[in-house]
Short mmCIF file of C-alpha atoms and ligand atoms in Angstrom, two decimals:
data_model
loop_
_atom_site.label_atom_id
_atom_site.label_comp_id
_atom_site.label_asym_id
_atom_site.label_seq_id
_atom_site.Cartn_x
_atom_site.Cartn_y
_atom_site.Cartn_z
CA MET A 1 -0.42 11.79 16.33
CA ALA A 2 -2.95 13.90 14.42
CA ASN A 3 -0.44 16.78 14.59
CA GLN A 4 1.06 18.04 11.34
CA ALA A 5 4.51 16.94 12.53
CA ALA A 6 6.95 14.29 11.29
CA GLN A 7 5.44 10.82 11.33
CA ALA A 8 5.73 8.72 14.48
CA PRO A 9 7.35 5.42 13.48
CA ALA A 10 5.71 2.09 14.43
CA LYS A 11 7.20 0.61 17.62
CA GLU A 12 7.58 -2.94 18.91
CA VAL A 13 4.22 -4.35 20.01
CA GLN A 14 4.06 -4.15 23.84
CA PHE A 15 1.02 -6.33 24.48
CA THR A 16 -0.02 -9.92 23.78
CA ASP A 17 -2.90 -10.59 21.32
CA GLU A 18 -5.14 -11.37 24.28
CA GLN A 19 -4.33 -8.07 25.98
CA ILE A 20 -4.93 -6.17 22.73
CA ALA A 21 -8.35 -7.84 22.33
CA ALA A 22 -9.20 -6.94 25.95
CA LEU A 23 -8.11 -3.30 25.42
CA ALA A 24 -10.19 -3.10 22.21
CA ALA A 25 -13.22 -4.54 24.02
CA TYR A 26 -12.83 -1.99 26.83
CA VAL A 27 -12.45 0.98 24.45
CA GLY A 28 -15.41 -0.36 22.44
CA SER A 29 -17.54 -0.44 25.60
CA VAL A 30 -16.95 3.24 26.44
CA SER A 31 -17.02 4.84 22.97
CA THR A 32 -18.80 4.63 19.64
CA GLY A 33 -15.93 4.07 17.18
CA PRO A 34 -16.08 1.52 14.35
CA SER A 35 -16.04 -2.13 15.39
CA ILE A 36 -13.71 -4.92 14.20
CA PRO A 37 -14.81 -5.74 10.62
CA ASP A 38 -16.77 -8.91 9.77
CA GLU A 39 -14.88 -11.84 8.24
CA GLU A 40 -17.00 -11.65 5.06
CA TYR A 41 -15.24 -8.42 4.03
CA LEU A 42 -11.76 -9.79 4.61
CA SER A 43 -11.71 -12.94 2.50
CA GLY A 44 -10.34 -11.28 -0.64
CA ASP A 45 -12.96 -12.71 -3.01
CA GLY A 46 -14.45 -9.32 -3.94
CA ASP A 47 -14.29 -7.56 -7.34
CA VAL A 48 -10.57 -7.04 -7.99
CA ALA A 49 -11.03 -4.70 -11.01
CA HIS A 50 -13.39 -2.46 -9.04
CA GLY A 51 -11.02 -2.54 -6.06
CA ALA A 52 -8.14 -1.48 -8.33
CA GLU A 53 -10.19 1.44 -9.64
CA LEU A 54 -11.08 2.58 -6.11
CA PHE A 55 -7.46 2.15 -5.00
CA ARG A 56 -6.21 4.32 -7.89
CA THR A 57 -8.65 7.15 -7.03
CA ASN A 58 -8.44 7.02 -3.22
CA CYS A 59 -5.14 5.53 -2.13
CA ALA A 60 -2.57 5.57 -4.95
CA MET A 61 -1.57 9.23 -4.51
CA CYS A 62 0.07 8.26 -1.22
CA HIS A 63 0.62 4.49 -1.32
CA ASN A 64 1.60 4.24 -5.05
CA VAL A 65 -0.61 2.49 -7.60
CA SER A 66 0.53 -0.97 -6.55
CA GLY A 67 0.68 -0.30 -2.79
CA ALA A 68 4.50 -0.12 -2.76
CA GLY A 69 4.35 2.94 -0.46
CA GLY A 70 5.91 6.34 -0.96
CA ALA A 71 7.37 9.49 0.56
CA LEU A 72 5.04 12.35 1.56
CA THR A 73 5.88 15.91 2.65
CA GLU A 74 7.81 16.87 5.81
CA GLY A 75 9.20 13.52 6.86
CA LYS A 76 5.93 11.64 6.45
CA TYR A 77 5.55 8.50 4.39
CA ALA A 78 2.85 6.08 3.37
CA PRO A 79 4.05 2.53 4.14
CA ALA A 80 4.11 -0.38 1.69
CA LEU A 81 0.96 -2.52 1.88
CA ASP A 82 2.38 -5.85 0.77
CA GLU A 83 2.48 -7.45 4.20
CA VAL A 84 -0.43 -6.03 6.17
CA THR A 85 -3.33 -8.37 6.96
CA PRO A 86 -6.82 -7.79 5.45
CA GLN A 87 -8.18 -6.82 8.88
CA HIS A 88 -5.39 -4.25 9.27
CA ILE A 89 -6.19 -2.76 5.83
CA TYR A 90 -9.89 -2.47 6.67
CA GLU A 91 -9.20 -0.93 10.08
CA ALA A 92 -6.73 1.57 8.58
CA MET A 93 -9.48 2.76 6.21
CA VAL A 94 -12.05 3.28 8.99
CA THR A 95 -9.65 4.87 11.47
CA GLY A 96 -7.21 6.84 9.25
CA PRO A 97 -3.91 6.50 11.17
CA GLN A 98 -1.85 9.72 11.48
CA ASN A 99 -1.86 11.52 8.12
CA MET A 100 -4.13 9.08 6.35
CA PRO A 101 -7.70 10.30 5.81
CA VAL A 102 -10.66 8.36 7.26
CA PHE A 103 -12.73 6.49 4.65
CA SER A 104 -16.17 6.22 6.22
CA ASP A 105 -18.90 3.95 4.87
CA THR A 106 -20.53 6.85 3.00
CA ASN A 107 -17.22 7.40 1.23
CA LEU A 108 -16.31 3.76 0.58
CA SER A 109 -18.99 1.20 1.49
CA ALA A 110 -18.05 -2.03 3.27
CA ASP A 111 -18.21 -3.82 -0.11
CA ASP A 112 -15.92 -1.20 -1.66
CA LYS A 113 -13.44 -1.79 1.16
CA ALA A 114 -13.67 -5.54 0.56
CA ASP A 115 -12.91 -4.92 -3.15
CA ILE A 116 -9.84 -2.82 -2.27
CA ILE A 117 -8.61 -5.60 0.03
CA SER A 118 -9.18 -8.12 -2.78
CA TYR A 119 -7.10 -5.97 -5.13
CA LEU A 120 -4.20 -5.73 -2.65
CA LEU A 121 -4.29 -9.50 -2.04
CA TYR A 122 -4.44 -10.12 -5.80
CA LEU A 123 -1.24 -8.07 -6.29
CA ARG A 124 0.57 -10.27 -3.76
CA GLU A 125 -0.51 -13.53 -5.30
CA ASN A 126 0.08 -12.68 -8.96
CA ASP A 127 3.26 -11.85 -10.85
CA SER A 128 3.58 -8.58 -12.73
CA PRO A 129 2.24 -9.17 -16.28
CA GLY A 130 4.56 -6.48 -17.67
CA GLY A 131 7.81 -8.31 -16.82
CA ILE A 132 10.33 -7.21 -14.15
CA ASP A 133 8.40 -4.95 -11.75
CA LEU A 134 11.53 -3.11 -10.41
CA GLY A 135 9.91 -2.84 -6.97
CA ASN A 136 6.74 -1.32 -8.49
CA LEU A 137 8.20 2.10 -7.78
CA GLY A 138 6.84 3.69 -10.95
CA PRO A 139 8.22 5.78 -13.81
CA VAL A 140 11.31 7.17 -12.05
CA ALA A 141 12.74 3.73 -11.27
CA GLU A 142 11.76 2.45 -14.72
CA GLY A 143 13.23 5.49 -16.49
CA LEU A 144 16.46 5.21 -14.53
CA PHE A 145 16.67 1.51 -15.32
CA LEU A 146 16.26 2.17 -19.05
CA TRP A 147 18.63 5.15 -18.95
CA ILE A 148 21.43 3.17 -17.29
CA ILE A 149 20.95 -0.31 -18.78
CA GLY A 150 19.53 0.75 -22.18
CA LEU A 151 21.99 3.56 -22.76
CA GLY A 152 24.78 1.39 -21.34
CA ILE A 153 24.10 -1.26 -23.98
CA ILE A 154 24.06 1.32 -26.80
CA VAL A 155 27.31 2.93 -25.60
CA GLY A 156 28.92 -0.52 -25.15
CA PHE A 157 27.83 -1.57 -28.64
CA THR A 158 29.13 1.65 -30.18
CA VAL A 159 32.51 1.21 -28.52
CA TRP A 160 32.63 -2.40 -29.71
CA LEU A 161 31.73 -1.36 -33.28
CA ALA A 162 34.31 1.42 -33.33
CA SER A 163 37.05 -0.83 -32.00
CA LYS A 164 36.68 -3.37 -34.85
CA PRO A 165 38.84 -1.63 -37.52
CA ASN A 166 41.78 -1.59 -35.11
C1 LIG B 1 -2.97 11.29 2.28
C2 LIG B 1 -2.22 10.08 2.08
C3 LIG B 1 -2.90 8.73 2.26
C4 LIG B 1 -4.00 8.23 1.59
C5 LIG B 1 -4.85 8.93 0.54
C6 LIG B 1 -4.18 6.87 2.07
N1 LIG B 1 -3.23 6.57 3.01
FE1 LIG B 1 -3.00 4.81 3.97
N2 LIG B 1 -1.53 5.61 5.13
C7 LIG B 1 -1.01 6.88 4.99
C8 LIG B 1 -0.01 7.11 6.03
C9 LIG B 1 0.79 8.39 6.23
C10 LIG B 1 0.05 5.92 6.79
C11 LIG B 1 0.95 5.63 8.00
C12 LIG B 1 0.23 5.96 9.26
C13 LIG B 1 0.90 5.43 10.50
O1 LIG B 1 2.00 4.86 10.41
O2 LIG B 1 0.31 5.59 11.57
C14 LIG B 1 -0.92 5.00 6.20
C15 LIG B 1 -1.15 3.71 6.67
C16 LIG B 1 -1.94 2.79 6.02
C17 LIG B 1 -2.07 1.39 6.42
C18 LIG B 1 -1.36 0.74 7.60
C19 LIG B 1 -0.03 0.20 7.13
C20 LIG B 1 0.83 -0.36 8.24
O3 LIG B 1 1.89 -0.92 7.90
O4 LIG B 1 0.46 -0.26 9.41
C21 LIG B 1 -2.92 0.80 5.54
C22 LIG B 1 -3.34 -0.66 5.53
C23 LIG B 1 -3.36 1.83 4.59
N3 LIG B 1 -2.73 3.01 4.92
C24 LIG B 1 -4.25 1.62 3.55
C25 LIG B 1 -4.79 2.65 2.77
C26 LIG B 1 -5.87 2.46 1.82
C27 LIG B 1 -6.52 1.13 1.48
C28 LIG B 1 -6.16 3.71 1.30
C29 LIG B 1 -7.25 4.08 0.32
C30 LIG B 1 -8.59 3.72 0.63
C31 LIG B 1 -5.22 4.66 1.91
N4 LIG B 1 -4.42 3.98 2.79
C32 LIG B 1 -5.17 6.02 1.62
C33 LIG B 1 -1.38 7.81 4.04
C34 LIG B 1 -2.44 7.69 3.16
#
């Protein structure tokens, strides 16, 4: 999976939660990888503004500024982050699945990770203050929306104006 090839898609989960916990415990007993994060970092009551800043510098280039996901090169893509659990977000940062880089504790401390999680949870629980978010896809979607709807209204109005004298 670390190969520079097209991304392997997620498959149906094959194991029960109990079996997954047992597998994790076994792997944990034979190697020195990161452990399952403490609950205190997953509650989402960290510093949202700081988390947003960290997200914009470390994650937004792949996952989009609001975590809506995005296409990468050669058939790879960064998934949307609006449904993943806090534990999943933390574990993704410490393990770096496929083409995602690893964010070790020297890079982003445990508190920084908790702030990023808080930011992502905040986005889910709060409406977009700027109005319709158009899927949070960014300037292309917004430009297209304005181009089609905005220009459509102007053209429609012009036609209506010009048809009056008849
Ligand atoms: C270089 C691009 C890149 C950057 C930067 C990046 N990611 Fe990712 N991320 C990915 C890719 C690609 C995947 C999909 C990997 C897979 O499916 O195995 C992913 C997967 C994830 C997942 C798992 C989503 C799921 O549905 O399973 C989470 C959570 C996540 N990233 C969070 C983050 C956070 C938080 C940051 C910043 C600290 C970040 N990512 C930075 C590319 C990136």
